XYZ file of C-alpha atoms in Angstrom:
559
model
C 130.218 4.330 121.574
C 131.484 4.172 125.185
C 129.401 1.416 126.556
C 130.240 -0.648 123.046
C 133.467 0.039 123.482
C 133.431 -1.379 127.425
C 131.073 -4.846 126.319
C 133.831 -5.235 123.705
C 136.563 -5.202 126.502
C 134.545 -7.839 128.297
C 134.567 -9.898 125.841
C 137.728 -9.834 124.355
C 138.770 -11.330 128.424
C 136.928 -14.065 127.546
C 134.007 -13.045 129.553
C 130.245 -13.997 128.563
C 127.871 -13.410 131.147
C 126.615 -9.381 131.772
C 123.678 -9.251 134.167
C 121.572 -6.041 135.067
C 118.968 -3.425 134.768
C 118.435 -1.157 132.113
C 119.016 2.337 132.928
C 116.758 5.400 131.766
C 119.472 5.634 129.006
C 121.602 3.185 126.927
C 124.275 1.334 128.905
C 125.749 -1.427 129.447
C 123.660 -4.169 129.038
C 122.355 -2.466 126.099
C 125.593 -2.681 124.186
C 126.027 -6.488 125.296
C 122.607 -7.429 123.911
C 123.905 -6.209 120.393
C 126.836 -8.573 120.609
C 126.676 -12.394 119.800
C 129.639 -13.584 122.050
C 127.885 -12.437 124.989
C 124.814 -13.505 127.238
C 122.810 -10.840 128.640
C 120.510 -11.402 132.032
C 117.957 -8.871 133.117
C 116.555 -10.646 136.339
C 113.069 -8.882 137.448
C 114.888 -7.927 140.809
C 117.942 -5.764 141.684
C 118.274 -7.549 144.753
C 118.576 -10.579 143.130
C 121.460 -9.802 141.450
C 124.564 -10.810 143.411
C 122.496 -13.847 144.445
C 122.455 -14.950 140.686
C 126.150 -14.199 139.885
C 126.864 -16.091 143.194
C 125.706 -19.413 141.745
C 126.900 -18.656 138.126
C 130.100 -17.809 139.499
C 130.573 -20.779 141.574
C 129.205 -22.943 138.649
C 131.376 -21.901 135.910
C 134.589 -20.583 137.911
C 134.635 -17.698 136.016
C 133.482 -14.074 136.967
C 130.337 -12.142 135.608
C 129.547 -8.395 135.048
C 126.991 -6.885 137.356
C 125.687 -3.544 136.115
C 123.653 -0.723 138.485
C 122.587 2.477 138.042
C 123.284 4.843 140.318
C 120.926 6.145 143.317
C 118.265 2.845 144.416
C 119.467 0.747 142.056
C 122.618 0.781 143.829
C 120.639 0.384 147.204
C 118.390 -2.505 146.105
C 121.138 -4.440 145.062
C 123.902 -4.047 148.405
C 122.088 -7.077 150.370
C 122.979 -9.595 147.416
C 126.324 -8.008 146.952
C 127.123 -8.262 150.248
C 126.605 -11.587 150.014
C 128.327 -12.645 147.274
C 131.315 -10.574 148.723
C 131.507 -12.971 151.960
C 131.319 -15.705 149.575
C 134.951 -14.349 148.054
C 133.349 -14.627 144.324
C 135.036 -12.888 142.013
C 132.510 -9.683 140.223
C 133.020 -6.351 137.988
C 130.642 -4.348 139.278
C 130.272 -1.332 136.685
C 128.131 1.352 138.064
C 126.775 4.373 136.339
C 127.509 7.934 138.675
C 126.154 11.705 138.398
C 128.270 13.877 136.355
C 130.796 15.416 137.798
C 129.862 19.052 137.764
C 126.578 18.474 139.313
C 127.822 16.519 142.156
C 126.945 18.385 145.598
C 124.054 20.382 143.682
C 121.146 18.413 144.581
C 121.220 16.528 141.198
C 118.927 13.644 140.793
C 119.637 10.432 142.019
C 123.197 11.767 143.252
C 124.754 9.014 146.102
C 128.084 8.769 147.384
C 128.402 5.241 145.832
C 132.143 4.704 147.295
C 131.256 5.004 150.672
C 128.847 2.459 150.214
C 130.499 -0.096 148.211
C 134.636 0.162 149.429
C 132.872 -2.064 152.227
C 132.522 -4.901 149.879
C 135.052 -4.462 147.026
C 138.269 -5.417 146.609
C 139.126 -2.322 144.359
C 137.115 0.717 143.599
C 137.824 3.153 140.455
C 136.307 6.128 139.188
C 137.413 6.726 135.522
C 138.095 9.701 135.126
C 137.975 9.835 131.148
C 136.930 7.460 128.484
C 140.867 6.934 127.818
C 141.492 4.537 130.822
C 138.487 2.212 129.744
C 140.574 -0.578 128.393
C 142.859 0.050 131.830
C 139.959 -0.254 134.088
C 138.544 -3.159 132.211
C 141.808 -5.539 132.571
C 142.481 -4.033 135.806
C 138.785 -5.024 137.323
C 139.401 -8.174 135.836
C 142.405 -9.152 137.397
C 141.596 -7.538 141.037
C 138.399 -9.978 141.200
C 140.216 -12.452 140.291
C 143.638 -12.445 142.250
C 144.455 -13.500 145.515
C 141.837 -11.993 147.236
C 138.878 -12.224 145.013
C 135.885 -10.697 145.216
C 134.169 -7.512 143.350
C 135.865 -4.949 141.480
C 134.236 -1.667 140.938
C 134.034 0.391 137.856
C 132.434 3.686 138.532
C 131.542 5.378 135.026
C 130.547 9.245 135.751
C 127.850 10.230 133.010
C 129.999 12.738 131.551
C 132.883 10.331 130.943
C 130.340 8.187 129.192
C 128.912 10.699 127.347
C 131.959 12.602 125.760
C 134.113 10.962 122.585
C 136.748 8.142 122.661
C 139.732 7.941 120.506
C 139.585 6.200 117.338
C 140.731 2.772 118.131
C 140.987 -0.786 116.226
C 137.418 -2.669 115.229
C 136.312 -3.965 118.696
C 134.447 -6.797 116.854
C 138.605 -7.817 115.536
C 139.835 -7.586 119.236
C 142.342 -10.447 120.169
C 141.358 -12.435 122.716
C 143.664 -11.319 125.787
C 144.358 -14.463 128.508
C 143.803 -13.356 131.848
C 144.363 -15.403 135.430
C 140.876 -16.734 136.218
C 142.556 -18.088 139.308
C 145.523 -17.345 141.714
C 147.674 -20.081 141.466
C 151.256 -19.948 143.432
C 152.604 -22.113 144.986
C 154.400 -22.219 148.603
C 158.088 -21.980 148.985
C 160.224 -25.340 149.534
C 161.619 -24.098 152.922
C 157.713 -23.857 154.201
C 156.777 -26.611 152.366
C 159.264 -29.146 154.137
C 158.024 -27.613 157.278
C 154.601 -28.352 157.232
C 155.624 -32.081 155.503
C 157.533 -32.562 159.023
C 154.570 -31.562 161.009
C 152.233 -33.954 159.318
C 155.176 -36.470 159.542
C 155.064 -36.111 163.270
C 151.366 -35.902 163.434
C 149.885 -39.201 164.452
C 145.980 -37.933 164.090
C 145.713 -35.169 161.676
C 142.260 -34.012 160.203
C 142.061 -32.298 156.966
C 139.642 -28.966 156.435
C 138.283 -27.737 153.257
C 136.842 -24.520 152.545
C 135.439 -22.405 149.764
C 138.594 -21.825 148.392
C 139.445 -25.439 148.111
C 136.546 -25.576 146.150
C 136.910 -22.676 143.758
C 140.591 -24.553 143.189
C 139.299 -28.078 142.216
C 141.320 -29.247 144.941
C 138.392 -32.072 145.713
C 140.688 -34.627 143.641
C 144.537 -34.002 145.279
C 143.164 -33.564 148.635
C 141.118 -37.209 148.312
C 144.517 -38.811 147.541
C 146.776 -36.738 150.414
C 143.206 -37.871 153.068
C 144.454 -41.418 152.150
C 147.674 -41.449 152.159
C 147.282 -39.658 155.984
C 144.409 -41.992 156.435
C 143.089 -38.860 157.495
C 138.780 -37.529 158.140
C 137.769 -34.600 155.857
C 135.538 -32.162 156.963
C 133.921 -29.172 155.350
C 132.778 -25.661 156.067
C 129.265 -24.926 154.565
C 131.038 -23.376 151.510
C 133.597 -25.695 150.971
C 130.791 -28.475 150.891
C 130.987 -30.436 147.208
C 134.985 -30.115 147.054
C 135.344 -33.955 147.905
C 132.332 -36.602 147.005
C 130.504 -37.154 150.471
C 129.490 -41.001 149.348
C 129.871 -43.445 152.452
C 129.491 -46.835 153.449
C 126.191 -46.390 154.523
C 124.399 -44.752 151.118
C 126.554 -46.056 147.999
C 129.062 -48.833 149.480
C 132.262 -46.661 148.921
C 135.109 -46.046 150.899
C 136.147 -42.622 151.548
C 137.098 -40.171 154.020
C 134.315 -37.258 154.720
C 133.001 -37.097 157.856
C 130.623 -34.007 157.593
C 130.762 -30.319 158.268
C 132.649 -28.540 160.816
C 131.937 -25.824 163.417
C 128.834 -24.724 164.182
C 127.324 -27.561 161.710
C 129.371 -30.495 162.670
C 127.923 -33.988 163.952
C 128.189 -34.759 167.801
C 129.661 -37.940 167.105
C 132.661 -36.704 165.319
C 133.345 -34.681 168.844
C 135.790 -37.074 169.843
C 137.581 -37.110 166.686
C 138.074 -33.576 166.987
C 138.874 -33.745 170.138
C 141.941 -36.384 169.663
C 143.079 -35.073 166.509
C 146.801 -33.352 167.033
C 146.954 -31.368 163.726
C 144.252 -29.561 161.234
C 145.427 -29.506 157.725
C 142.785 -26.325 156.653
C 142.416 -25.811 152.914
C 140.967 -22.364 151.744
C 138.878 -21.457 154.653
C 138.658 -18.295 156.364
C 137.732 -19.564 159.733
C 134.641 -17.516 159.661
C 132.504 -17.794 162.610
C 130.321 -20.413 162.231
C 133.613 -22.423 161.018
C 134.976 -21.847 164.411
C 131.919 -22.499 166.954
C 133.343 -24.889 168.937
C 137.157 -24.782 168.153
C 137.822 -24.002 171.695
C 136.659 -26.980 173.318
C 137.328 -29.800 170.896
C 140.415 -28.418 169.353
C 141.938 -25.874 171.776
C 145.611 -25.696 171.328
C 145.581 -28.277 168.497
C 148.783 -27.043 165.954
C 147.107 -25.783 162.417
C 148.675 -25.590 159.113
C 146.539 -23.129 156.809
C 147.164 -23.331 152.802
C 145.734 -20.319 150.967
C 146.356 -17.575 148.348
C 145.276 -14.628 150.741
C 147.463 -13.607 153.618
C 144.454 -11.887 155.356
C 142.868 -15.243 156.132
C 145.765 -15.048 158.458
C 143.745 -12.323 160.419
C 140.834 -15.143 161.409
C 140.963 -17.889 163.144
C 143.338 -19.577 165.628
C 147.107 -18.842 165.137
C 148.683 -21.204 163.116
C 151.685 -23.246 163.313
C 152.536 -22.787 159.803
C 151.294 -20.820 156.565
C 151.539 -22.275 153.254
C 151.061 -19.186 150.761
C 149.534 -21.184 147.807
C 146.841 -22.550 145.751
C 144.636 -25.186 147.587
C 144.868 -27.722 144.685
C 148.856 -27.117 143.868
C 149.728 -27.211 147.589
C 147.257 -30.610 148.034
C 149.813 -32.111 145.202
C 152.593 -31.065 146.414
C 152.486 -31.920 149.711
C 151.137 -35.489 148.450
C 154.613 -35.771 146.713
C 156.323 -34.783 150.124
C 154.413 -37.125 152.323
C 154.799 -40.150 149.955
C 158.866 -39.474 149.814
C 158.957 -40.169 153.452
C 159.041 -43.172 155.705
C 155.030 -43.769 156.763
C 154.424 -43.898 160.090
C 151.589 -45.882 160.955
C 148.055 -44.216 161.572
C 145.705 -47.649 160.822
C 144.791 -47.049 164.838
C 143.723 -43.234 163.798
C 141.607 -44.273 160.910
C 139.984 -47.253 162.750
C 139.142 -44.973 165.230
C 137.375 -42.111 163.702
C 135.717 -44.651 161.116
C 134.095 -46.089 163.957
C 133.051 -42.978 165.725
C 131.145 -41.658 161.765
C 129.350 -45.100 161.920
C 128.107 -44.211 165.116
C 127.248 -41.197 163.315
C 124.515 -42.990 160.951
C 123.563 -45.346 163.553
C 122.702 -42.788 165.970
C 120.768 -39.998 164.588
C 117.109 -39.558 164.407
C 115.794 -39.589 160.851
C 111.378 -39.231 162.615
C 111.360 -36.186 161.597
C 109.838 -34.878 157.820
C 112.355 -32.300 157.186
C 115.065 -34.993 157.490
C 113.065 -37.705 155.876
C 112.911 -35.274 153.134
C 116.847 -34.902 152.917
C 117.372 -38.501 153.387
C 114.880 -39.269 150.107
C 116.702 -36.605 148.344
C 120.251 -37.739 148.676
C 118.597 -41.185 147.253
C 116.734 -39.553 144.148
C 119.436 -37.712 142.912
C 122.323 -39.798 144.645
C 125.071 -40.347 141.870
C 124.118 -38.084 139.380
C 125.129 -33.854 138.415
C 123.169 -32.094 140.816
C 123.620 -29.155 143.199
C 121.406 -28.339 146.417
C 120.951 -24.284 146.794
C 120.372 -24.226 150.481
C 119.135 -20.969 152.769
C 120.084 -20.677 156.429
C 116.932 -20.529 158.328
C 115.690 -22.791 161.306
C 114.561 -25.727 159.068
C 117.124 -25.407 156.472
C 119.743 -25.951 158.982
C 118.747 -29.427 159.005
C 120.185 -29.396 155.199
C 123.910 -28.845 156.659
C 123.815 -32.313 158.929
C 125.428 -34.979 156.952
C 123.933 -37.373 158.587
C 120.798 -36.681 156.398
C 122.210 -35.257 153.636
C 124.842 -36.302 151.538
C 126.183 -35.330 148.104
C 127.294 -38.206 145.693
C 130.551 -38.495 144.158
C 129.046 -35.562 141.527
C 127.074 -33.657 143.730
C 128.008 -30.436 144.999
C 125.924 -27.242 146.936
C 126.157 -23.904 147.226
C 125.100 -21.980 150.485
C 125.006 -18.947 151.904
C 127.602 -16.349 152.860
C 128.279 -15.261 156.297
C 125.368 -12.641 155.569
C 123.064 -15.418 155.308
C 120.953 -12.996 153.287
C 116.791 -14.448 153.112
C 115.896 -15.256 149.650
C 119.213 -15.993 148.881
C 118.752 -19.197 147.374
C 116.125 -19.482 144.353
C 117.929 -16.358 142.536
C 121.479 -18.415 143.250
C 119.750 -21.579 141.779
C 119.255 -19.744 138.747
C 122.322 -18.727 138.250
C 123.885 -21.899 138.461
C 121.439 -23.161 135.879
C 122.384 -20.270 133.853
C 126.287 -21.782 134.358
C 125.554 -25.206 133.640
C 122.227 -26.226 131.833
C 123.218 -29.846 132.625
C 123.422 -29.682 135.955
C 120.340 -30.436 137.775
C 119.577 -27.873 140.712
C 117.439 -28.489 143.949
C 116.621 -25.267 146.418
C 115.457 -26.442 149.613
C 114.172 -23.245 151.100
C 111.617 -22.152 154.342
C 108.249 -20.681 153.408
C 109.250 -17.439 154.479
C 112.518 -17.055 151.707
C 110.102 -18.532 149.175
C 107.423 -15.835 150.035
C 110.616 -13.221 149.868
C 111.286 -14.985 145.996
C 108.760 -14.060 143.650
C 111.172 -12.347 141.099
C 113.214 -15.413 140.840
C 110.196 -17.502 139.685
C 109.726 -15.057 136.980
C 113.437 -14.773 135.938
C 113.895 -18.151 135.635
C 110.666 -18.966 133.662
C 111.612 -15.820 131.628
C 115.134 -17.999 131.228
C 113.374 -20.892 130.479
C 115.163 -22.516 133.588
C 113.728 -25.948 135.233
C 114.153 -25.847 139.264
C 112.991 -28.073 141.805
C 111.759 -26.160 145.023
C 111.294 -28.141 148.104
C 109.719 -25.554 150.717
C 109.635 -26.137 154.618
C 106.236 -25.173 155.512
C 106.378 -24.369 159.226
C 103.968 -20.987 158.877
C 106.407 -18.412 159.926
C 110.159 -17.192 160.153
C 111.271 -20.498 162.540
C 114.704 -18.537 163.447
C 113.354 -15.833 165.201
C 110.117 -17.518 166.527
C 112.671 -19.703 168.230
C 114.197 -17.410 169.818
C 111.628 -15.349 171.924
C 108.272 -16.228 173.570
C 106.356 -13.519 173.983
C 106.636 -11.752 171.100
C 106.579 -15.305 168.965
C 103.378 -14.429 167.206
C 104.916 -11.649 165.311
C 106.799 -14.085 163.736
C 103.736 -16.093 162.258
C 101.426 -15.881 159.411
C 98.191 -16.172 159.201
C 95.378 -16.642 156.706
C 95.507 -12.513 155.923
C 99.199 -12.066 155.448
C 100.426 -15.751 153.897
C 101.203 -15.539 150.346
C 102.324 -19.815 150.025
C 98.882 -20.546 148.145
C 99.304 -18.152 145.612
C 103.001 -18.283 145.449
C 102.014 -22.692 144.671
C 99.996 -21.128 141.655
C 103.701 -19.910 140.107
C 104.912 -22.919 139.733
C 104.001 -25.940 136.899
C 103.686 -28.522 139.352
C 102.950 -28.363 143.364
C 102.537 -31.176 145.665
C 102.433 -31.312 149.449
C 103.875 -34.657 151.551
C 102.240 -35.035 154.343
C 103.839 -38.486 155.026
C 107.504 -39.943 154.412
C 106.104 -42.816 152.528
C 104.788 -39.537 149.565
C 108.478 -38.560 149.466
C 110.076 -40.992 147.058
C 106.895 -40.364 144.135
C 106.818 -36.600 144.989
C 110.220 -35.809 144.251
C 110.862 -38.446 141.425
C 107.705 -36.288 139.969
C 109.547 -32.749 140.783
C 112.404 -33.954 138.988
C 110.782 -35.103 136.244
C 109.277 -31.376 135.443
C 112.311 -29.756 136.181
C 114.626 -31.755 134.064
C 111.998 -30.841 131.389
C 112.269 -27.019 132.137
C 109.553 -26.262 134.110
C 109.347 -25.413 137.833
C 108.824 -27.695 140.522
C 107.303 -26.956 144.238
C 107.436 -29.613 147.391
C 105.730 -28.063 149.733
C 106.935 -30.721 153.402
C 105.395 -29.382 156.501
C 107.704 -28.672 159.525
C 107.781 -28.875 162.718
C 109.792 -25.961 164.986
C 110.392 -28.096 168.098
C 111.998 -30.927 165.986
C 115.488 -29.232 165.620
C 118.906 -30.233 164.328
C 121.856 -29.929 166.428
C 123.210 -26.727 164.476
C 119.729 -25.098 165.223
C 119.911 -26.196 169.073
C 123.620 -24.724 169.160
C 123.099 -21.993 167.289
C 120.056 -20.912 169.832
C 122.764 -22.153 172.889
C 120.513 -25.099 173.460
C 122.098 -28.204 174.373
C 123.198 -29.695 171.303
């Protein structure tokens, strides 16, 4: 009755998706399965878990239900959670908990779940009788998904589950009760002038999107304020896919993006940085990898930040001015603003940095396979629905240089948190096929994550998902190899501990490139057997001392 009751609530919020394990005794996930409004996910791996609802989330801008027992299931899920928690993805976590009056009596399975999991919620609740289940419910809900979203926490003690609920109305007649799937003020008028002055007065401004900017669908009023300022866009890694990366170069259309920023920019967009006299930052958090080089390229450079969460005040450089709003609303109003006023001329700005992102393509070094590989992809799946999963290893860095890869006007990716978790990205994949059936997914991934993967493979062939898998074979973890000498070795495989050949067997098809001229058939062939639901593996060997400039600055090498 009580976990009918709960999958009822769910639904009657409008949402669909409730993924987790089965626990020794009905919960949960058993109630959803009995419902026909709702989609039910048992992936073959707890630690898979926030990984999935991570790129479901993402996919379908709208939250999920994670469900853990208490005791390891709780512990084999925390890595993925963690990382869908730096990713500010909005989760109800509902958690099962010993009963009350056998807690601190050695009773099985008994953790102190709060301690462990106030680290990555947003809001934490113990119910404390079956009475305040439609409460918690709504109230979960609307936590994950406010101004600071990320995962709510149920925490259902099995008494409280266990004991009666009051009669209430048929929970198959529920009405459907709206809820705000996104935050959406807007900024006041007085600090919306402001920051129109500041761009007014700016004479080089560059715009920065984040992962917010993305979860708004700001992609379309930020394109239209980039050229009215005549303005370069650049991205974090999770704000990647808000605007269409097509260029000159790859599709013969004008636009504005001129790669990631930070730690993952392009050399040749130094300059730019370094002349620019205002960022325009959309739904970032500044993270750390956002900021690697802000210092020296940006220093003292005035920032206005937009965003629906004052703690992003907390990272970052101080800012000039704070516009307390939605990333999209703000983008359109501040359009409006800027087009009111006199222009001031900036054709010697975008002239400038246009020239310094041809110099870009012109200058960097596609020898390499791994970037031959990234080059043929943007060409196979160019203007069409697809996303790229990416992982954050040595090779996969290569993935976050837009100089080699670039999204079309459709194309979008999803990374990695600031966990950077390994094997994050074949469980994400699957979620966002799970989101979007339509939407053709591509993992590029380092032999090492795929070796860490084996439950995706069998959750999504159990879902009946198609994936292509391009793998980086370089025979080892490349991150930490490349950082130490003497103790490199540890970082290898060999023939007794590799598990590639046998992982190959998993999948429908396998094919290994040895030469960029194998690249355009290989993948057209991946494609083809993922687009007909079966799983794909390109297996591109790599080589460690051919790195990109991320890798080289992330390892303090010249760069």
């Amino acid at each position: 009755m009580f976990w009918d009751r709960m999958a009822a609530e769910f639904s009657s919020l409008g949402i669909d998706m409730i993924m987790g394990f089965p626990s020794d005794l009905p919960s949960l996930v058993d109630a959803s399965s009995r419902r026909k409004d709702t989609r039910v996910l048992v992936p073959r791996d707890q630690r898979m878990l926030g990984c999935i609802a991570a790129g479901y989330v993402r996919t379908k801008h709208q939250p999920v239900v994670i469900e853990v027992s208490t005791g390891p299931s709780v512990l084999n899920a925390l890595t993925g959670l963690a990382e869908l928690a730096s990713l500010r993805l909005p989760a109800v976590l509902i958690t099962s908990a010993t009963a009350r009056n056998q807690r601190g009596r050695a009773a099985f399975q008994e953790l102190s779940q709060r301690e462990l999991l106030s680290q990555f919620s947003v809001w934490y609740h113990t119910l404390a009788t079956g009475d305040q289940l439609r409460w918690a419910v709504e109230s979960a809900v609307r936590q994950a998904t406010g101004p600071r979203p990320g995962i709510a926490v149920i925490e259902v003690p099995a008494d409280v589950a266990a004991a009666p609920l009051l009669p209430t109305v048929n929970s198959d007649a529920m009405l459907a009760r709206p809820y705000t799937t996104r935050w959406t003020p807007t900024p006041s008028k007085e600090a919306l002038l402001y920051a129109t002055g500041l761009l007014e007065c700016a004479l080089r401004p560059i715009i920065l999107v984040g992962g917010g900017a993305h979860a708004a669908g700001a992609g379309p009023a930020v394109c239209a304020l980039a050229r009215e300022l005549d303005a370069p866009v650049f991205a974090t890694a999770s704000g990647r896919g808000t605007v269409p990366e097509v260029n000159d170069q790859l599709h013969e259309t004008g636009d504005n993006f001129c790669g990631l920023f930070g730690l993952y920019r392009e050399s040749a967009m130094d300059d730019t940085l370094r002349r620019s006299d205002l960022v325009l930052a959309f739904g970032t958090r500044m993270e750390e990898t956002a900021r690697d080089g802000w210092g020296e390229l940006l220093g003292g450079t005035p920032v206005v930040r937009v965003d629906t969460d004052h703690e992003a005040l907390l990272f970052g450089p101080t800012v000039e001015c704070f516009l307390d709003g939605d990333a999209a609303l703000t983008a359109e109003l501040l359009l409006q603003e800027v087009t009111r006023q006199e222009k001031s001329t900036r054709v010697p700005w975008g002239e400038e940095w246009r020239a310094c992102r041809e110099q870009l393509f012109k200058q960097c070094d596609a020898s390499g396979l791994v970037s031959a590989t990234l080059r043929a992809l943007s060409r196979e799946y160019g203007d069409g629905r697809w996303c790229v999963v990416q992982e954050n290893g040595l090779q996969d860095l290569w993935g976050y240089q837009y100089a080699f890869l670039q999204l079309g006007a459709a194309g979008t990716a999803l990374t990695p948190g600031e966990q950077t978790m390994m094997g994050f990205a074949l469980p994400a994949a699957v979620g966002v096929r799970l989101a979007d059936s339509t939407l053709e997914t591509v993992v590029t991934c380092g032999d090492g994550a795929l070796e860490m993967s084996l439950a995706a493979l069998a959750t999504a062939r159990q879902a009946g998902i198609g994936l292509t898998v391009v793998t980086w074979d370089n025979g080892g973890w490349g991150w930490p190899r490349a950082e130490r000498d003497a103790t490199a070795s540890l970082m290898s495989f060999d023939g007794r501990s590799r598990s590639l050949p046998a992982l190959e067997r998993m999948f429908d098809d396998t094919q290994r490139v040895e030469e960029p001229e194998q690249l355009e058939n290989a993948l057209a062939r991946a494609r083809e057997h993922a687009c007909a639901g079966r799983l794909a593996l390109v297996v591109v060997p790599a080589d460690d001392s051919y790195m990109s400039q991320a890798a080289q600055r992330g390892l303090g090498h010249t760069a």
